[in-house]
């Protein structure tokens, strides 16, 4: 069974740096795979925590349920305030909500009805073996114009994009589907967090992030066909060609098993 790894923590909420502030609370999060200690700021929310836990439980944030002492936590209210009242050292249980497909949760769970995302009509479900990650062609991702300049250059590390690697790069993004008038995430205080090269997300997102400096916001035209691959609901997948994307930051993380299933950030010493 899974045991916590000393000196490692789950990716902290966006409001928390790798070196947590003196006011940070230490929470014990109980996942289907085991327990892990997570530092969080008292004013961060369960919504922040869900965005980071999606890579450990492998379901979209809105399909994650967080409870403390049997009470479900309010996504939008601070952890330490009413009505959540989460204290330092509290135990948070993280589980998938009813309706998440069986393959997306613990292997021994009872079969669940297929989750229907958003408010779109249900699509015929393809057998899993037929879902193939697209390969990008010329013109699938076009950067039309920069809307706000960046302040720091960076580059993806090609070795870390391979299927098997002990290191990954995680991008923190704000994304807007212009045709659908939808913003991701809905809460402006947090960010969409994506692992570059993740085989469970469309390659368009790695291409978009690679074309941005830290802090830059730009408009992209993205092929709908290339975008329509999102088997685990980890990234936006609206039927939309026009997007605005802002790259907030990129961090380096450890991939415990080398397969994108458990991504951890080393806490800074001191």
C-alpha atoms as one frame of an Amber mdcrd trajectory, in Angstrom:
protein
   0.000   0.000   0.000   1.016   3.608  -0.376   2.944   5.298   2.394   3.690
   9.031   2.707   7.148   9.995   1.441   9.173  12.088   3.917  10.072  15.645
   2.855   7.625  15.567  -0.066   4.251  17.217  -0.325   1.460  17.308  -2.840
   1.583  20.363  -5.051   0.520  23.212  -2.747  -2.395  25.487  -3.520  -1.458
  28.343  -5.869  -1.477  30.769  -2.947   1.259  28.706  -1.231   4.907  28.820
  -2.285   7.170  25.785  -1.991   8.457  27.276   1.251   5.201  27.710   3.161
   4.820  30.820   5.316   4.904  30.589   9.126   1.102  30.985   9.169   0.560
  27.946   6.897  -1.520  25.086   8.271  -0.476  21.464   7.896  -3.352  19.240
   6.789  -3.440  15.479   6.430  -5.206  14.582   3.169  -6.545  11.031   2.895
  -6.544   9.892  -0.753  -7.701   6.539  -2.194  -3.985   5.676  -2.566  -2.899
   6.721   0.938  -2.222   9.754   3.123  -0.088  12.829   2.478   0.647  16.000
   4.460  -0.157  19.267   2.655   0.784  22.829   3.734  -1.929  25.415   2.963
  -2.525  29.057   3.803  -5.528  29.613   6.141  -7.154  31.936   3.582  -6.879
  29.455   0.697 -10.044  27.552  -0.218 -11.102  23.940  -0.812 -11.405  24.981
  -4.472  -7.649  25.731  -4.525  -6.931  22.371  -2.933  -9.085  20.463  -5.448
  -7.245  21.981  -8.418  -4.008  20.565  -7.025  -5.413  17.205  -5.923  -6.776
  16.356  -9.395  -3.398  14.856 -10.346  -3.463  12.519  -7.355  -7.084  11.353
  -7.666  -7.241  11.683 -11.498 -10.692  13.270 -11.783 -11.697  16.875 -12.622
 -11.760  19.282  -9.639 -15.565  19.651  -9.753 -15.889  15.866  -9.338 -13.756
  15.829  -6.154 -15.439  15.749  -2.749 -13.555  17.073   0.306 -14.850  16.377
   3.808 -13.596  17.160   7.319 -15.144  15.377  10.309 -17.986  14.235   8.047
 -18.797  17.755   6.742 -18.400  18.555   3.058 -16.284  21.687   2.623 -17.524
  24.805   0.803 -15.283  25.340  -2.269 -15.503  29.137  -2.228 -15.016  29.881
   1.485 -11.581  30.016   3.227 -10.516  26.752   4.840 -10.030  28.356   8.263
 -13.247  30.437   8.211 -16.973  29.744   8.472 -18.503  27.338   7.560 -15.417
  25.156   6.888 -13.626  25.758  10.227 -10.590  23.669   9.255  -7.845  23.849
  11.882  -4.109  23.118  11.732  -3.563  19.343  11.772  -7.069  18.533  10.514
  -7.740  15.407   8.464  -9.325  16.019   5.032 -10.854  13.079   3.153 -10.538
  13.409  -0.631 -12.711  11.172  -2.814 -14.365  11.098  -6.217 -18.026  12.080
  -6.333 -20.695   9.629  -7.454 -20.902   9.579 -11.235 -17.172   9.324 -12.031
 -16.425   6.380 -14.367 -15.033   3.298 -12.655 -11.667   3.476 -14.381 -11.103
   6.975 -12.966 -11.250   5.929  -9.305  -9.923   3.140  -7.122  -9.826  -0.234
  -8.931 -11.996  -2.020  -6.311 -14.822   0.520  -6.406 -18.253  -0.524  -7.581
 -19.166   0.480 -11.162 -20.413   4.057 -11.429 -22.606   5.676 -14.108 -20.678
   7.491 -16.814 -20.015  11.135 -15.954 -21.474  13.627 -18.448 -19.335  16.755
 -18.457 -20.699  20.284 -18.657 -24.227  20.638 -20.093 -23.587  19.123 -23.498
 -25.675  16.243 -24.864 -24.091  12.875 -24.048 -21.729  11.547 -26.688 -21.495
   7.846 -27.520 -18.702   6.479 -25.362 -15.878   4.919 -27.340 -14.064   1.870
 -26.010 -11.007   3.068 -24.126  -8.603   1.356 -26.550  -9.984   3.484 -29.408
  -9.218   6.797 -27.693  -5.944   7.860 -29.284  -4.021  10.991 -28.333  -3.721
  13.160 -31.456  -0.425  14.121 -33.047  -0.159  17.835 -33.783   0.058  18.931
 -37.406   1.274  22.265 -38.768  -1.339  24.915 -38.090  -3.114  23.075 -35.232
  -1.907  25.728 -32.741  -1.454  29.295 -34.025  -0.405  32.177 -31.776  -2.259
  35.173 -33.223  -1.050  37.989 -31.001   0.385  38.837 -27.595  -2.117  40.709
 -25.424   0.204  41.298 -22.457   3.986  40.809 -22.544   5.807  38.287 -20.403
   8.628  39.039 -17.988  10.685  35.829 -17.996  11.799  33.461 -20.752  11.800
  29.712 -20.137  11.900  26.514 -22.198  10.343  23.052 -21.857  12.807  20.240
 -21.123  12.270  17.642 -23.839  13.493  14.708 -21.722  10.825  15.516 -19.112
   8.082  15.266 -21.762   8.869  11.594 -22.411   6.385   8.916 -21.310   8.794
   7.777 -18.577  10.612  10.453 -16.581  11.246  11.163 -12.905  10.912  14.934
 -13.453   8.079  16.997 -14.954   7.210  20.644 -15.514   3.852  21.938 -14.283
   2.240  25.040 -15.802  -0.144  27.343 -13.913  -2.563  28.958 -16.373  -5.606
  31.148 -16.784  -7.563  30.136 -19.887 -10.565  31.657 -21.638 -12.619  29.933
 -24.353 -13.588  33.045 -26.307 -16.260  31.472 -28.523 -18.009  29.965 -25.487
 -17.304  32.934 -23.174 -16.016  30.531 -20.489 -13.108  31.189 -18.114 -10.945
  28.517 -16.514 -10.776  28.374 -13.604 -14.003  30.119 -12.624 -12.339  31.361
  -9.436  -9.785  34.022 -10.458  -7.755  33.440  -7.290  -6.540  30.054  -8.483
  -5.189  28.548 -11.720  -5.547  25.631 -14.098  -2.601  23.330 -13.403  -1.364
  21.073 -16.212   1.614  18.745 -16.464   3.437  19.352 -19.737   3.381  16.276
 -21.949   0.723  14.462 -19.891  -0.579  11.661 -22.175  -4.075  12.175 -20.705
  -4.338  15.749 -22.062  -4.296  17.063 -25.619  -0.818  18.009 -26.891  -2.197
  21.444 -27.850  -1.743  22.627 -24.261   1.967  21.768 -24.149   2.365  23.581
 -27.499   0.513  26.650 -26.187   2.522  26.831 -22.955   5.803  26.380 -24.858
   4.937  29.462 -26.942   4.458  31.749 -23.921   6.859  33.563 -21.616   6.123
  33.600 -17.887   3.491  36.313 -17.334   2.512  36.546 -21.006  -1.120  36.522
 -22.143  -1.866  35.771 -25.790  -4.628  34.833 -28.211  -4.421  31.451 -29.927
  -6.381  29.702 -32.662  -6.497  25.976 -31.866  -7.743  23.073 -33.992 -10.948
  21.699 -32.479 -10.063  18.194 -33.647  -6.668  18.295 -31.908  -8.262  19.763
 -28.773 -10.949  17.064 -28.546  -8.908  14.660 -26.400  -9.479  14.853 -22.662
 -10.203  11.352 -21.286  -9.693  12.330 -17.631 -11.181  15.844 -17.723  -7.926
  17.512 -16.674  -8.014  20.384 -19.186 -10.559  22.601 -20.968 -11.987  20.930
 -24.091 -14.771  23.250 -25.283 -15.749  23.081 -28.951 -13.998  26.385 -29.514
 -11.253  27.647 -31.852 -10.366  30.990 -30.259  -8.610  31.019 -26.891  -6.820
  33.450 -24.595  -4.152  31.911 -22.372  -2.017  33.488 -19.642   1.021  31.622
 -18.290   1.347  32.481 -14.589   4.327  30.284 -13.726   6.086  26.981 -14.410
   7.472  24.753 -11.661   9.539  21.570 -11.616   8.122  18.526  -9.844   9.048
  14.917  -9.134   7.109  12.128 -10.855   7.211   9.388  -8.203   6.379   6.492
 -10.536   7.566   8.105 -13.759   4.114   7.868 -15.371   2.320  11.160 -14.504
   0.169   9.421 -11.863   1.687  11.024  -8.748   3.364  14.402  -9.105   5.056
  15.892  -6.058   6.934  19.098  -5.360   9.964  19.049  -3.064   9.537  21.496
  -0.203  12.305  24.089   0.040  14.593  23.645   3.007  14.693  26.460   5.545
